[in-house]
Structure formats: structure tokens, C-alpha cells
């Protein structure tokens, strides 16, 4: 569990993740309100990023910063519809058990809240119990 203020600070989130002393893969998952989620994975020379709905960049700094880092322009108001508009690397966690096709299905599941979508990701990656424990603390 990282500090709450990192929900709005992509640079701070990346810095915090890079500082973790882990021997395996390090990535962060952020559910923002009941709107969208972001997966952030530091990689040499940058970051692997996935924003579950790019239209969130119109209202949320972390989504706008992610699109900026991905070099994706902000969506225009007339481009917005009710369907999720993922941007970034849908295969960002493929080596950990969530292939691109499955991530596409998870992102497209608009009947689920972002924390429920992240739980599916945690389950596929093998840490659902730890994820649930963190949600209980939040």
C-alpha cells in the first residue's frame, strides 16, 4: 500500500515503485474513484502504462499524465462515449499471467468497478489474497 497522495501523482508513483527493494517484478495498480484504473510498471528507461479509460484524462491528473507519457493526445469531448477507451500497453502484465487478450476483456468489463477489475488482475497474477487484505485496510 502506497501513500494516498500518489493517486494523483504519476511521477511520484513511479519514483516510489522504483525505490522498492524487490527481487521480482514491481508494478503498481491504482483505482481512481469509481471511474478507471491505471497499471504502472517501471522498466529501464521508462514505464509500462495502461489506463483503463483514456477519457478520464479530461478530469484526472494521473490519467492525463499517463497519456502524456504515452504520447497520446487527450480525447476530445466529441470523442467520448460510454465504452471504455483503454490506452497504453494491454500486455503490460503478460509475463505475470495476464495476457493482452485477457486484459482487454477485463478493461472492457464495464459492469465492474475499477477495484473489482484490479482484483481480477491480482487473481490472475497470483496475489488476490494480499490484494483483498490491502483493500480491507483502505
PDB file of C-alpha atoms in Angstrom:
ATOM      1  CA  UNK A   1       0.000   0.000   0.000  1.00  0.00           C
ATOM      2  CA  UNK A   2       1.431   3.335  -1.061  1.00  0.00           C
ATOM      3  CA  UNK A   3       0.560   6.821   0.131  1.00  0.00           C
ATOM      4  CA  UNK A   4      -2.860   8.124  -0.907  1.00  0.00           C
ATOM      5  CA  UNK A   5      -1.405  11.274  -2.470  1.00  0.00           C
ATOM      6  CA  UNK A   6       0.288   9.131  -5.133  1.00  0.00           C
ATOM      7  CA  UNK A   7      -3.150   8.531  -6.676  1.00  0.00           C
ATOM      8  CA  UNK A   8      -2.770  11.936  -8.342  1.00  0.00           C
ATOM      9  CA  UNK A   9       0.985  11.870  -8.938  1.00  0.00           C
ATOM     10  CA  UNK A  10       2.278   9.585 -11.685  1.00  0.00           C
ATOM     11  CA  UNK A  11       5.884  10.758 -11.288  1.00  0.00           C
ATOM     12  CA  UNK A  12       5.716  10.191  -7.535  1.00  0.00           C
ATOM     13  CA  UNK A  13       4.174   6.767  -8.056  1.00  0.00           C
ATOM     14  CA  UNK A  14       6.929   5.763 -10.470  1.00  0.00           C
ATOM     15  CA  UNK A  15       9.579   7.021  -8.057  1.00  0.00           C
ATOM     16  CA  UNK A  16       8.024   5.099  -5.141  1.00  0.00           C
ATOM     17  CA  UNK A  17       7.823   1.910  -7.209  1.00  0.00           C
ATOM     18  CA  UNK A  18      11.438   2.233  -8.362  1.00  0.00           C
ATOM     19  CA  UNK A  19      12.562   2.620  -4.741  1.00  0.00           C
ATOM     20  CA  UNK A  20      11.001  -0.665  -3.672  1.00  0.00           C
ATOM     21  CA  UNK A  21      13.674  -3.232  -2.984  1.00  0.00           C
ATOM     22  CA  UNK A  22      12.122  -6.186  -4.759  1.00  0.00           C
ATOM     23  CA  UNK A  23      13.780  -9.132  -6.448  1.00  0.00           C
ATOM     24  CA  UNK A  24      10.879  -9.766  -8.820  1.00  0.00           C
ATOM     25  CA  UNK A  25       8.573  -7.683 -10.948  1.00  0.00           C
ATOM     26  CA  UNK A  26       7.379  -4.395  -9.494  1.00  0.00           C
ATOM     27  CA  UNK A  27       4.204  -2.676 -10.620  1.00  0.00           C
ATOM     28  CA  UNK A  28       1.506  -0.514  -9.147  1.00  0.00           C
ATOM     29  CA  UNK A  29      -2.236  -0.605  -9.607  1.00  0.00           C
ATOM     30  CA  UNK A  30      -4.326   2.460  -8.854  1.00  0.00           C
ATOM     31  CA  UNK A  31      -8.122   2.545  -8.833  1.00  0.00           C
ATOM     32  CA  UNK A  32      -9.325   6.131  -9.085  1.00  0.00           C
ATOM     33  CA  UNK A  33     -12.739   6.811  -7.604  1.00  0.00           C
ATOM     34  CA  UNK A  34     -15.244   4.558  -9.338  1.00  0.00           C
ATOM     35  CA  UNK A  35     -14.037   5.700 -12.758  1.00  0.00           C
ATOM     36  CA  UNK A  36     -10.905   3.951 -14.043  1.00  0.00           C
ATOM     37  CA  UNK A  37      -7.648   2.279 -13.122  1.00  0.00           C
ATOM     38  CA  UNK A  38      -4.004   2.685 -14.030  1.00  0.00           C
ATOM     39  CA  UNK A  39      -1.325  -0.002 -14.088  1.00  0.00           C
ATOM     40  CA  UNK A  40       2.211   1.351 -13.804  1.00  0.00           C
ATOM     41  CA  UNK A  41       5.279  -0.805 -14.276  1.00  0.00           C
ATOM     42  CA  UNK A  42       8.741   0.752 -14.115  1.00  0.00           C
ATOM     43  CA  UNK A  43      11.012  -0.524 -16.860  1.00  0.00           C
ATOM     44  CA  UNK A  44      14.549   0.516 -17.734  1.00  0.00           C
ATOM     45  CA  UNK A  45      14.355   3.921 -19.361  1.00  0.00           C
ATOM     46  CA  UNK A  46      10.656   4.483 -18.729  1.00  0.00           C
ATOM     47  CA  UNK A  47       7.445   2.845 -17.667  1.00  0.00           C
ATOM     48  CA  UNK A  48       4.889   0.383 -18.945  1.00  0.00           C
ATOM     49  CA  UNK A  49       1.483   2.003 -18.564  1.00  0.00           C
ATOM     50  CA  UNK A  50      -2.137   1.091 -19.009  1.00  0.00           C
ATOM     51  CA  UNK A  51      -5.038   3.477 -18.451  1.00  0.00           C
ATOM     52  CA  UNK A  52      -8.342   1.622 -18.481  1.00  0.00           C
ATOM     53  CA  UNK A  53     -10.249   4.632 -19.824  1.00  0.00           C
ATOM     54  CA  UNK A  54      -8.411   7.483 -21.545  1.00  0.00           C
ATOM     55  CA  UNK A  55     -11.436   9.760 -21.284  1.00  0.00           C
ATOM     56  CA  UNK A  56     -10.615  10.047 -17.570  1.00  0.00           C
ATOM     57  CA  UNK A  57      -7.710  12.277 -18.609  1.00  0.00           C
ATOM     58  CA  UNK A  58     -10.204  15.104 -19.023  1.00  0.00           C
ATOM     59  CA  UNK A  59     -10.888  15.055 -15.267  1.00  0.00           C
ATOM     60  CA  UNK A  60      -7.959  13.325 -13.540  1.00  0.00           C
ATOM     61  CA  UNK A  61      -4.307  14.362 -13.500  1.00  0.00           C
ATOM     62  CA  UNK A  62      -2.885  10.843 -13.238  1.00  0.00           C
ATOM     63  CA  UNK A  63      -4.720   9.774 -16.397  1.00  0.00           C
ATOM     64  CA  UNK A  64      -3.645  12.938 -18.225  1.00  0.00           C
ATOM     65  CA  UNK A  65      -0.034  12.418 -17.110  1.00  0.00           C
ATOM     66  CA  UNK A  66      -0.141   8.783 -18.266  1.00  0.00           C
ATOM     67  CA  UNK A  67      -1.428   9.800 -21.693  1.00  0.00           C
ATOM     68  CA  UNK A  68       1.280  12.449 -21.859  1.00  0.00           C
ATOM     69  CA  UNK A  69       3.957   9.859 -21.048  1.00  0.00           C
ATOM     70  CA  UNK A  70       2.437   7.547 -23.661  1.00  0.00           C
ATOM     71  CA  UNK A  71       2.464  10.452 -26.143  1.00  0.00           C
ATOM     72  CA  UNK A  72      -1.267  10.042 -26.721  1.00  0.00           C
ATOM     73  CA  UNK A  73      -3.329  13.212 -27.199  1.00  0.00           C
ATOM     74  CA  UNK A  74      -6.170  13.966 -24.818  1.00  0.00           C
ATOM     75  CA  UNK A  75      -9.512  12.818 -26.185  1.00  0.00           C
ATOM     76  CA  UNK A  76     -11.840  15.491 -27.468  1.00  0.00           C
ATOM     77  CA  UNK A  77     -15.252  15.939 -25.840  1.00  0.00           C
ATOM     78  CA  UNK A  78     -16.996  14.776 -29.010  1.00  0.00           C
ATOM     79  CA  UNK A  79     -14.976  11.513 -28.990  1.00  0.00           C
ATOM     80  CA  UNK A  80     -16.349  10.414 -25.625  1.00  0.00           C
ATOM     81  CA  UNK A  81     -18.916   7.660 -25.443  1.00  0.00           C
ATOM     82  CA  UNK A  82     -19.977   5.155 -22.792  1.00  0.00           C
ATOM     83  CA  UNK A  83     -17.460   2.491 -23.795  1.00  0.00           C
ATOM     84  CA  UNK A  84     -14.096   2.157 -22.013  1.00  0.00           C
ATOM     85  CA  UNK A  85     -11.245   3.571 -24.079  1.00  0.00           C
ATOM     86  CA  UNK A  86      -8.047   1.878 -22.907  1.00  0.00           C
ATOM     87  CA  UNK A  87      -4.693   3.387 -23.786  1.00  0.00           C
ATOM     88  CA  UNK A  88      -1.236   2.022 -23.225  1.00  0.00           C
ATOM     89  CA  UNK A  89       0.204  -1.454 -23.087  1.00  0.00           C
ATOM     90  CA  UNK A  90      -2.523  -4.068 -22.696  1.00  0.00           C
ATOM     91  CA  UNK A  91       0.275  -6.653 -22.388  1.00  0.00           C
ATOM     92  CA  UNK A  92       1.996  -4.798 -19.533  1.00  0.00           C
ATOM     93  CA  UNK A  93       1.450  -7.802 -17.222  1.00  0.00           C
ATOM     94  CA  UNK A  94       1.507 -10.614 -19.805  1.00  0.00           C
ATOM     95  CA  UNK A  95       4.632 -12.175 -18.300  1.00  0.00           C
ATOM     96  CA  UNK A  96       2.890 -12.270 -14.904  1.00  0.00           C
ATOM     97  CA  UNK A  97      -0.247 -14.093 -16.027  1.00  0.00           C
ATOM     98  CA  UNK A  98      -2.475 -11.511 -17.695  1.00  0.00           C
ATOM     99  CA  UNK A  99      -2.091 -11.772 -21.475  1.00  0.00           C
ATOM    100  CA  UNK A 100      -3.219  -8.930 -23.698  1.00  0.00           C
ATOM    101  CA  UNK A 101      -6.452 -10.667 -24.705  1.00  0.00           C
ATOM    102  CA  UNK A 102      -7.453 -11.193 -21.096  1.00  0.00           C
ATOM    103  CA  UNK A 103      -6.537  -7.638 -20.118  1.00  0.00           C
ATOM    104  CA  UNK A 104      -8.727  -6.432 -22.981  1.00  0.00           C
ATOM    105  CA  UNK A 105     -11.641  -8.412 -21.539  1.00  0.00           C
ATOM    106  CA  UNK A 106     -11.020  -7.079 -18.021  1.00  0.00           C
ATOM    107  CA  UNK A 107     -10.820  -3.466 -19.207  1.00  0.00           C
ATOM    108  CA  UNK A 108     -13.954  -3.930 -21.282  1.00  0.00           C
ATOM    109  CA  UNK A 109     -15.953  -5.264 -18.340  1.00  0.00           C
ATOM    110  CA  UNK A 110     -17.786  -2.022 -17.651  1.00  0.00           C
ATOM    111  CA  UNK A 111     -20.171  -3.683 -15.182  1.00  0.00           C
ATOM    112  CA  UNK A 112     -17.270  -3.886 -12.703  1.00  0.00           C
ATOM    113  CA  UNK A 113     -15.803  -1.106 -10.603  1.00  0.00           C
ATOM    114  CA  UNK A 114     -12.080  -0.418 -11.084  1.00  0.00           C
ATOM    115  CA  UNK A 115     -11.151  -2.126  -7.810  1.00  0.00           C
ATOM    116  CA  UNK A 116     -13.048  -5.230  -8.957  1.00  0.00           C
ATOM    117  CA  UNK A 117     -11.209  -5.170 -12.273  1.00  0.00           C
ATOM    118  CA  UNK A 118      -7.902  -4.857 -10.405  1.00  0.00           C
ATOM    119  CA  UNK A 119      -8.888  -7.800  -8.221  1.00  0.00           C
ATOM    120  CA  UNK A 120      -9.278  -9.912 -11.370  1.00  0.00           C
ATOM    121  CA  UNK A 121      -5.783  -8.852 -12.391  1.00  0.00           C
ATOM    122  CA  UNK A 122      -4.438  -9.665  -8.925  1.00  0.00           C
ATOM    123  CA  UNK A 123      -6.122 -13.057  -9.065  1.00  0.00           C
ATOM    124  CA  UNK A 124      -4.536 -13.867 -12.441  1.00  0.00           C
ATOM    125  CA  UNK A 125      -1.131 -12.724 -11.151  1.00  0.00           C
ATOM    126  CA  UNK A 126      -1.481 -14.870  -8.029  1.00  0.00           C
ATOM    127  CA  UNK A 127      -1.836 -12.316  -5.241  1.00  0.00           C
ATOM    128  CA  UNK A 128      -5.601 -11.957  -4.795  1.00  0.00           C
ATOM    129  CA  UNK A 129      -5.446 -12.659  -1.042  1.00  0.00           C
ATOM    130  CA  UNK A 130      -2.859  -9.931  -0.478  1.00  0.00           C
ATOM    131  CA  UNK A 131      -4.866  -7.556  -2.668  1.00  0.00           C
ATOM    132  CA  UNK A 132      -8.023  -8.258  -0.664  1.00  0.00           C
ATOM    133  CA  UNK A 133      -6.133  -7.653   2.581  1.00  0.00           C
ATOM    134  CA  UNK A 134      -4.968  -4.252   1.309  1.00  0.00           C
ATOM    135  CA  UNK A 135      -8.489  -3.296   0.256  1.00  0.00           C
ATOM    136  CA  UNK A 136      -9.760  -4.105   3.732  1.00  0.00           C
ATOM    137  CA  UNK A 137      -7.194  -1.691   5.213  1.00  0.00           C
ATOM    138  CA  UNK A 138      -8.081   1.105   2.800  1.00  0.00           C
TER     139      UNK A 138
END
